[in-house]
Amino acid sequence: MNRRLRLGMVGGGQGAFIGAVHRMAARMTDAFDLVAGALSSDPARSLASAVALGISPDRSYEDFSEMAKREAQREDGIDVVAIVTPNHLHFAAARAFLEAGIHVICDKPVTSTYADAQALQQIAEASGKLFILTHNYTGYPMVREAQSRVKNGRLGALRFIQVEYTQDWLATAVETTGVKQAAWRTDPDKAGIGGALGDIGTHAWNLAAFISGEIPSEILADLSTFVEGRQLDDNAMVLLRYANGASGSLWVSQVAMGYENRLSIRLIGEKASLEWNHDMPDQLLFTPLNDSTQKLTRQGPGVGEASKRVSHVPGGHPEGYLEAFCVIYAEAARAINATKTDTDISKDVQYPTLCDGISGLAFVQACVLSSRRGGTWVKL
Amino acid sequence: MNRRLRLGMVGGGQGAFIGAVHRMAARMTDAFDLVAGALSSDPARSLASAVALGISPDRSYEDFSEMAKREAQREDGIDVVAIVTPNHLHFAAARAFLEAGIHVICDKPVTSTYADAQALQQIAEASGKLFILTHNYTGYPMVREAQSRVKNGRLGALRFIQVEYTQDWLATAVETTGVKQAAWRTDPDKAGIGGALGDIGTHAWNLAAFISGEIPSEILADLSTFVEGRQLDDNAMVLLRYANGASGSLWVSQVAMGYENRLSIRLIGEKASLEWNHDMPDQLLFTPLNDSTQKLTRQGPGVGEASKRVSHVPGGHPEGYLEAFCVIYAEAARAINATKTDTDISKDVQYPTLCDGISGLAFVQACVLSSRRGGTWVKL
Amino acid sequence: MNRRLRLGMVGGGQGAFIGAVHRMAARMTDAFDLVAGALSSDPARSLASAVALGISPDRSYEDFSEMAKREAQREDGIDVVAIVTPNHLHFAAARAFLEAGIHVICDKPVTSTYADAQALQQIAEASGKLFILTHNYTGYPMVREAQSRVKNGRLGALRFIQVEYTQDWLATAVETTGVKQAAWRTDPDKAGIGGALGDIGTHAWNLAAFISGEIPSEILADLSTFVEGRQLDDNAMVLLRYANGASGSLWVSQVAMGYENRLSIRLIGEKASLEWNHDMPDQLLFTPLNDSTQKLTRQGPGVGEASKRVSHVPGGHPEGYLEAFCVIYAEAARAINATKTDTDISKDVQYPTLCDGISGLAFVQACVLSSRRGGTWVKL
Amino acid sequence: MNRRLRLGMVGGGQGAFIGAVHRMAARMTDAFDLVAGALSSDPARSLASAVALGISPDRSYEDFSEMAKREAQREDGIDVVAIVTPNHLHFAAARAFLEAGIHVICDKPVTSTYADAQALQQIAEASGKLFILTHNYTGYPMVREAQSRVKNGRLGALRFIQVEYTQDWLATAVETTGVKQAAWRTDPDKAGIGGALGDIGTHAWNLAAFISGEIPSEILADLSTFVEGRQLDDNAMVLLRYANGASGSLWVSQVAMGYENRLSIRLIGEKASLEWNHDMPDQLLFTPLNDSTQKLTRQGPGVGEASKRVSHVPGGHPEGYLEAFCVIYAEAARAINATKTDTDISKDVQYPTLCDGISGLAFVQACVLSSRRGGTWVKL
């Protein structure tokens, strides 16, 4: 029986979206207690948010540096911090906690720039602490099942990967109308060089890599900014080439009417194909060569331990976004607990890391470079 | 800001399904602390389960009567108990806690018999305490939206309701193979007189009543037991007649291959129709007379406060079974807190009650009666 | 190589719906030439319609009796007549042609009353001519595949059949607004005693019988007429009981918003289940016990000769209503040609007959009787 | 009332696929009589095929040149010829008939090479005869509706087009196993320089152009040949850029397990989006900005004359591939008849022409060029 972990949070004050998601995910695991926070850059809101969440006022901090320092000194200090600020603050916050000897759970993208991400990796390695990146889509049981089928050779050699992540909430210039979530995501100073690419393209990229086990060796991107006055891409079409001859495409859009938040992926192999859609995340379509398409379900016939291990409720009872997010937190808890006992958990636990984050930023950087060159192939 | 509520649990020890669901739902609300339990009839398992859940050993009880008595005496005693045992124990447990002045959250069906349920209502009324029945499907945001559209007259007079709840896990005699969940559900001593009817038919009945705001005035049931040797129904087709001339049907089956856990409902009115499927719970199909079918989504265009109030994450991020269950717990917390301040929350909070439970048992009883009479109409 | 068959038509003049469908179906087979007709009760419209269809004016008749008599006398007289009038004229027209020694293809329901249908059967038997009833839904390849799987024991003993046929075009009193198609279908003098039951319920009944190979031994019906002033049922819910212990339900509605013309059927057996929807007629869902649901397609893996024999184009190229209708005509052509050579084609050809028509009328009659008795079980 | 047209056919003898489709489509229109043919390069098969189709032996020709010459001389010679041979014979056959003064209906792609197609255009212009190319997907009513909505400005400025056409029948080297359809399609001498690109990519290209009314100004293609030993592409991913700033992608594959023949297109505009899938061709999804997705149906609410004019049966009665193909033939008949009377039918008739064919070949040529250059942008 493991001790419950003490969790701190940076960002995620009142009005934020992803901070609340992290907290719900943490609660669902039953493995964390939220005990400290620097929840907002506005001190009053920070304190009010902390109180509302049951954090003791003396552990509500005005800035994350102070928080890292003081929590590291406490005997009952936090084991791990969740960083849920806008992108441009990830680096400094993560550094502060890692250097203070505190594990980090960080929202994606890991940092604003590729260089920062690489620097952070050195810091993380030096710290000996864990860095968990919340590419939450890898927490879906049927995404795990898909990965497992690729690993087990059920698809044979991969031929083509088609992944897309489409939303419609930025189809007009909502960033100019006071929508805070839109404002920072379309501001290069806060979001980095990628718009839709950074915000959701990195998820699509990560999902393809997670399931296929492969990273493209070169890419070519055609970026668009359809909404006038916007500074970053809001639509991108990316071609993928893999060293082994496979190819693929990645489409990301935040102006695609009809798609609130649609992530889907198809993998075509020489022996079978797979299709997964975020709309019905408990289902995976599997088509072997010369056989009918099968609708696999989360705990249904033929579905293995990879899916079942991260399921919460029996099949037919829909799981969703929070459950998948919770899986990442549960994996984080297992991994952190294992560090205390030097247990090898590599077979049983799987979570996105700084490497995934660096890969995501390399992807964004390559796309922007490809686009600036007029749409040419760029090696990764 | 409300104080967190102290929660106890009866049943739900290691290996149980629905107890774990209740705990996850309670955690997701961030409004409850689980502090006491009589988690199993087996004392050793009870204690082990309690410890694993972080319950202090001195608040792990061997039976619920003792638990009710002792918790009522503590200054920090539980505010509310969750009863998640097999059906036949609901009555006695609920009575014990209500009489001890403790609010009750109870899994469905409320009791094994209609008579017990009526008796329990008197006990509950005498106690002045709340009784929340976890007909969790009423917690889905799009079910709330459906209810709201009926209430607001968007469908006009209701004409026909078609509801079905189909599963396949009892397609063979798994109750004879050591599957505990199957064993008690097919045992009249533990489940009551209804098999599939009691287990899932009551959910379908409740869902139809919740959305339509109407209870049939008479029903006719054709029960089947397809698996040899089984003592209770595993499939039932029920006709519904409403006082206002509407009619409907309710199909329930636990032998329907291809349906892990499919609950769906369609309501046909004179001005529009609605369709909701548990497979994609974030979606509601709405078809006005002489207009196209619209796919409404949880926080999408045209969807109102009834749905948004009970949403956890933005539209397009699938919510599922646990989120809906959590809604019932969150409503329970609001209602319990309101009792302390005599606030009228009837506009803002909605949860299933003993009345729903009694209605469900009346339904089961009427179905069984109808069936025994060879399939005749029975008034409710 | 068979000679092309000479086809006549009764009904189906300008403005009619089903007559045009019969003609397109006949043309698609390439086995018929339309050479004679009594296309309308209005002589002018009859002639104009004939000319527009390339029928020689001397073979455009003012009434079907004359047509039967004169065509029988011609050396190049029609081989077969298609009767596509409103229901109440089917009997007299069919009799005229059968007695004149001419094969009959007749739209459903076969006659307005059960008694007429029985009388017609004697006439048909005496004539030695074929009577083909266009229950066109039995022409869909995947309906054939479904039938074949039941026959081959893939489902094991049948347990439950759920069939529904829902439309919405009669959701308001369109019959009072000059819609001719609605007017005769809601007029007992022309349609018979069944409204939705006769018009589309008979299709649902036939489909269930065709696939399952079983006719219920008793039924119970709850009929509704939701549109004020309408004389016949516009919605009916029917319970089915089979002699072997299986049960089922049949829902038919013409007031169900959102369903233009939705026919679907599910068959649950002890070893597998099947689901077919008219929305995607080239697909059949098949779920074996303890296995995943498979999406079978018209010419896809695992699909047999029963489907392939009646396919027109390769799989993945959608077939629809006309193709299925054409299958009935093609089967009719094969059967008629076989009569000339006394070939036994029973293994290769399959079409709905007078027996199906009689069964359909028995169904309607039993439903109306059940309803008049307040919703009681009626033996068939 | 127009005279029926006399139709000849080149190719399409026994065993061929598309020839039979053309004949069924022609029959469904009721506007053509098939009276002459050069159905196979094998004289015996040619004659046998002709006889089986009811063509008089004296109008069954051994080669198309002779057929063109002799039919042109007959008073009752054919009005129009359908050319349904493998691709490499299209050019010579089309030239022969055009030069003989006979209208041409030709399967796609129009010729094997871009140069031939251009030459053919001059020949066609000189002849004054019509050239109808059977890009049959433009015959679907909901494709017409989609086009109409774009034209009417319902989508606003187009932003992104995503089109894909995926099949799986070439996932292995079936061309080496005696499958004739596969053999010529993968043979550059018969199919031209494009494999999947020519066979189905041209359909996708044409569909995007038809609906959007736009042709990309430059493209970039990444071609793959996944099956060892195959000489032409079996998968291609193409990026599209339009002069007005819109962009898009086109994916074509014949190795995509799970997709028998899936064509789908999505158009994202600034005011609305559209989605159409060949799986359910009678449906069109339409999502206006800030509104719910609407399921439009073939004759349903809000759907206009563009769809209704080319519908065969009422909504809810599925139409499919043959019906859409028939629309092209019906448009051809209207256009041919109009030539006799010099009627302007441009408002009422719409069919693919040589221009579409040339555009398709320009597309294939540009893709191959782009690919040979390693995947660079190529202007059209």
Coordinates of C-alpha atoms in Angstrom, one line a residue, chain C residues 85-358:
Chain C
T85 CA -53.1 0.4 -58.0
P86 CA -54.3 1.4 -54.6
N87 CA -54.9 -1.6 -52.4
H88 CA -58.7 -1.9 -52.9
L89 CA -58.3 -2.7 -56.6
H90 CA -55.7 -5.4 -56.3
F91 CA -58.1 -8.3 -55.9
A92 CA -60.3 -7.7 -58.9
A93 CA -57.4 -6.9 -61.1
A94 CA -55.3 -9.9 -60.1
R95 CA -58.3 -12.2 -60.6
A96 CA -58.9 -10.8 -64.1
F97 CA -55.4 -11.6 -65.2
L98 CA -55.0 -14.9 -63.5
E99 CA -58.3 -16.1 -64.9
A100 CA -57.0 -14.9 -68.3
G101 CA -53.9 -17.1 -67.9
I102 CA -51.5 -14.3 -67.3
H103 CA -48.9 -14.3 -64.5
V104 CA -49.2 -11.5 -61.9
I105 CA -46.7 -9.3 -60.1
C106 CA -48.7 -7.4 -57.5
D107 CA -47.7 -4.7 -55.1
K108 CA -48.4 -5.3 -51.4
P109 CA -50.7 -5.6 -49.5
V110 CA -52.0 -8.4 -51.7
T111 CA -55.7 -7.3 -51.2
S112 CA -57.7 -5.2 -48.8
T113 CA -59.0 -8.0 -46.8
Y114 CA -57.9 -11.4 -45.5
A115 CA -60.9 -13.1 -47.1
D116 CA -60.1 -11.7 -50.5
A117 CA -56.6 -12.9 -50.2
Q118 CA -57.7 -16.4 -49.4
A119 CA -60.1 -16.3 -52.4
L120 CA -57.3 -15.1 -54.6
Q121 CA -55.2 -18.0 -53.6
Q122 CA -57.8 -20.4 -54.8
I123 CA -58.0 -18.5 -58.1
A124 CA -54.3 -18.5 -58.5
E125 CA -54.0 -22.2 -57.8
A126 CA -56.7 -22.9 -60.3
S127 CA -55.0 -20.8 -62.9
G128 CA -51.6 -22.5 -62.6
K129 CA -50.0 -19.0 -63.0
L130 CA -47.5 -17.4 -60.8
F131 CA -48.3 -14.7 -58.3
I132 CA -45.3 -12.6 -57.2
L133 CA -45.8 -10.1 -54.4
T134 CA -43.3 -7.2 -54.3
H135 CA -42.2 -7.4 -50.7
N136 CA -39.1 -5.7 -52.1
Y137 CA -37.1 -5.6 -48.9
T138 CA -36.5 -9.3 -49.3
G139 CA -34.5 -8.4 -52.4
Y140 CA -31.7 -6.8 -50.5
P141 CA -28.5 -8.9 -50.7
M142 CA -27.8 -8.5 -47.0
V143 CA -31.3 -9.5 -46.1
R144 CA -30.6 -12.7 -48.1
E145 CA -27.4 -13.1 -46.2
A146 CA -29.2 -12.7 -42.9
Q147 CA -31.7 -15.4 -43.9
S148 CA -29.0 -17.7 -45.0
R149 CA -27.2 -17.3 -41.6
V150 CA -30.3 -18.2 -39.8
K151 CA -31.0 -21.2 -42.0
N152 CA -27.4 -22.4 -41.6
G153 CA -27.8 -22.4 -37.8
R154 CA -25.2 -19.6 -37.2
L155 CA -27.6 -18.0 -34.7
G156 CA -28.7 -21.1 -33.0
A157 CA -32.2 -21.2 -31.7
L158 CA -33.8 -17.8 -32.1
R159 CA -34.7 -15.9 -28.9
F160 CA -35.9 -12.5 -29.8
I161 CA -36.8 -10.5 -32.9
Q162 CA -37.1 -6.8 -32.9
V163 CA -38.3 -5.1 -36.1
E164 CA -39.4 -1.6 -36.7
Y165 CA -40.5 0.4 -39.7
T166 CA -40.8 4.1 -39.0
Q167 CA -41.7 7.0 -41.2
D168 CA -42.7 10.6 -40.5
W169 CA -44.6 11.8 -43.5
L170 CA -48.0 11.4 -41.8
A171 CA -47.1 13.2 -38.6
T172 CA -49.7 15.8 -39.5
A173 CA -53.0 15.5 -41.4
V174 CA -51.4 15.8 -44.9
E175 CA -54.2 13.6 -46.2
T176 CA -56.5 16.7 -45.9
T177 CA -54.1 18.9 -47.9
G178 CA -54.4 17.2 -51.3
V179 CA -51.5 14.7 -50.9
K180 CA -53.0 11.9 -52.9
Q181 CA -50.5 9.3 -51.7
A182 CA -51.7 10.1 -48.1
A183 CA -55.4 10.3 -49.0
W184 CA -55.9 6.7 -50.1
R185 CA -53.5 5.2 -47.5
T186 CA -55.6 6.7 -44.7
D187 CA -59.0 5.9 -46.2
P188 CA -60.4 2.5 -45.0
D189 CA -62.3 2.1 -48.2
K190 CA -59.1 2.1 -50.2
A191 CA -56.5 0.9 -47.8
G192 CA -58.4 -1.7 -45.8
I193 CA -58.5 -1.9 -42.0
G194 CA -54.9 -1.2 -41.5
G195 CA -53.2 2.2 -41.8
A196 CA -49.5 2.2 -41.0
L197 CA -50.0 -1.5 -40.3
G198 CA -51.1 -2.3 -43.8
D199 CA -48.8 0.1 -45.6
I200 CA -45.6 -0.6 -43.9
G201 CA -46.3 -3.0 -41.0
T202 CA -46.8 -5.8 -43.6
H203 CA -43.3 -5.1 -44.9
A204 CA -41.8 -5.4 -41.4
W205 CA -43.8 -8.6 -40.7
N206 CA -42.7 -10.1 -44.0
L207 CA -39.1 -9.1 -43.4
A208 CA -39.1 -10.8 -39.9
A209 CA -40.7 -13.9 -41.4
F210 CA -38.3 -14.0 -44.4
I211 CA -35.1 -13.8 -42.3
S212 CA -36.2 -15.9 -39.4
G213 CA -38.2 -18.5 -41.3
E214 CA -40.8 -18.3 -38.5
I215 CA -44.3 -16.9 -38.2
P216 CA -45.5 -15.9 -34.7
S217 CA -48.2 -18.1 -33.3
E218 CA -49.8 -15.2 -31.4
I219 CA -49.6 -11.4 -31.3
L220 CA -50.9 -8.5 -29.3
A221 CA -51.2 -5.0 -30.7
D222 CA -51.5 -1.6 -29.3
L223 CA -52.7 0.7 -32.1
S224 CA -52.7 4.5 -32.0
T225 CA -54.1 7.2 -34.2
F226 CA -52.2 10.3 -33.2
V227 CA -53.4 12.6 -35.9
E228 CA -56.8 13.9 -35.1
G229 CA -59.5 13.0 -37.6
R230 CA -57.5 10.2 -39.1
Q231 CA -59.5 7.0 -39.5
L232 CA -56.8 4.4 -39.4
D233 CA -53.8 3.6 -37.2
D234 CA -50.7 5.7 -37.7
N235 CA -48.6 4.0 -35.0
A236 CA -48.7 0.5 -33.7
M237 CA -46.7 -1.5 -31.3
V238 CA -47.1 -5.3 -31.6
L239 CA -45.8 -8.1 -29.4
L240 CA -44.9 -11.4 -31.1
R241 CA -44.8 -14.9 -29.6
Y242 CA -43.4 -17.8 -31.5
A243 CA -44.4 -21.4 -30.9
N244 CA -40.8 -22.4 -30.1
G245 CA -40.6 -19.9 -27.2
A246 CA -39.0 -17.1 -29.0
S247 CA -40.6 -13.7 -28.7
G248 CA -40.3 -10.3 -30.3
S249 CA -41.7 -6.9 -31.1
L250 CA -42.7 -5.0 -34.2
W251 CA -43.1 -1.2 -34.1
V252 CA -44.5 0.7 -37.0
S253 CA -45.1 4.4 -37.2
Q254 CA -45.8 7.0 -39.7
V255 CA -45.6 9.9 -37.3
A256 CA -42.0 9.4 -36.1
M257 CA -40.1 12.6 -36.8
G258 CA -36.5 12.0 -37.9
Y259 CA -37.2 8.8 -39.8
E260 CA -38.0 9.3 -43.4
N261 CA -38.3 5.6 -44.1
R262 CA -36.4 3.5 -41.6
L263 CA -36.7 -0.2 -41.5
S264 CA -34.5 -2.1 -39.2
I265 CA -34.4 -5.6 -37.7
R266 CA -32.4 -7.3 -35.0
L267 CA -32.5 -11.1 -34.4
I268 CA -31.0 -12.5 -31.2
G269 CA -30.2 -16.1 -31.2
E270 CA -28.5 -18.3 -28.6
K271 CA -25.3 -18.3 -30.6
A272 CA -25.2 -15.0 -32.4
S273 CA -27.2 -11.9 -33.3
L274 CA -27.8 -10.0 -36.5
E275 CA -28.7 -6.4 -37.1
W276 CA -29.7 -4.9 -40.5
N277 CA -30.8 -1.3 -41.2
H278 CA -32.3 0.0 -44.3
D279 CA -30.2 3.2 -43.9
M280 CA -27.1 1.2 -44.9
P281 CA -28.6 -1.7 -46.7
D282 CA -25.2 -3.1 -47.9
Q283 CA -24.1 -3.8 -44.3
L284 CA -25.1 -6.5 -41.9
L285 CA -23.8 -6.5 -38.3
F286 CA -23.1 -10.0 -37.0
T287 CA -22.1 -10.7 -33.4
P288 CA -21.3 -14.3 -32.4
L289 CA -21.4 -15.2 -28.7
N290 CA -18.2 -14.1 -27.0
D291 CA -16.9 -12.4 -30.1
S292 CA -16.7 -8.9 -31.5
T293 CA -19.3 -7.4 -33.8
Q294 CA -18.4 -7.9 -37.4
K295 CA -19.5 -5.5 -40.2
L296 CA -20.4 -7.8 -43.0
T297 CA -20.7 -6.2 -46.5
R298 CA -22.5 -7.2 -49.6
Q299 CA -19.6 -9.0 -51.3
G300 CA -17.2 -8.9 -48.4
P301 CA -15.3 -11.6 -46.6
G302 CA -17.5 -14.3 -45.1
V303 CA -20.5 -13.3 -47.1
G304 CA -22.0 -16.1 -49.2
E305 CA -23.7 -16.9 -52.4
A306 CA -27.1 -15.9 -51.2
S307 CA -26.0 -12.3 -51.2
K308 CA -23.7 -12.4 -54.2
R309 CA -26.3 -14.0 -56.5
V310 CA -28.5 -11.0 -56.2
S311 CA -25.8 -8.3 -56.2
H312 CA -25.5 -5.9 -59.1
V313 CA -22.2 -4.1 -58.6
P314 CA -19.1 -4.9 -56.5
G315 CA -19.0 -4.3 -52.8
G316 CA -18.4 -0.7 -51.7
H317 CA -20.6 0.6 -54.5
P318 CA -23.9 1.3 -52.6
E319 CA -26.9 -0.5 -53.8
G320 CA -30.3 0.7 -52.8
Y321 CA -34.1 0.5 -53.0
L322 CA -34.3 0.1 -56.8
E323 CA -31.7 -2.6 -56.9
A324 CA -33.6 -4.6 -54.3
F325 CA -36.8 -4.1 -56.1
C326 CA -35.1 -5.2 -59.3
V327 CA -34.1 -8.4 -57.6
I328 CA -37.8 -9.3 -57.1
Y329 CA -38.4 -8.6 -60.8
A330 CA -35.3 -10.6 -61.8
E331 CA -36.5 -13.5 -59.7
A332 CA -39.9 -13.2 -61.2
A333 CA -38.4 -13.4 -64.7
R334 CA -36.4 -16.5 -63.8
A335 CA -39.5 -18.1 -62.3
I336 CA -41.7 -17.3 -65.3
N337 CA -39.2 -18.5 -67.7
A338 CA -38.8 -21.7 -65.8
T339 CA -42.5 -22.4 -66.1
K340 CA -42.0 -22.8 -69.8
T341 CA -39.5 -25.5 -69.4
D342 CA -40.7 -27.1 -66.2
T343 CA -37.3 -26.5 -64.7
D344 CA -37.1 -26.8 -60.9
I345 CA -35.7 -23.5 -59.8
S346 CA -36.6 -23.6 -56.2
K347 CA -32.9 -23.7 -55.1
D348 CA -32.0 -20.7 -57.1
V349 CA -35.0 -18.4 -57.0
Q350 CA -36.8 -16.9 -54.2
Y351 CA -39.7 -14.4 -54.3
P352 CA -42.6 -13.4 -52.1
T353 CA -45.9 -15.1 -52.9
L354 CA -49.6 -15.0 -52.2
C355 CA -48.8 -17.0 -49.0
D356 CA -46.8 -14.0 -47.8
G357 CA -49.6 -11.7 -48.7
I358 CA -52.1 -13.8 -46.9

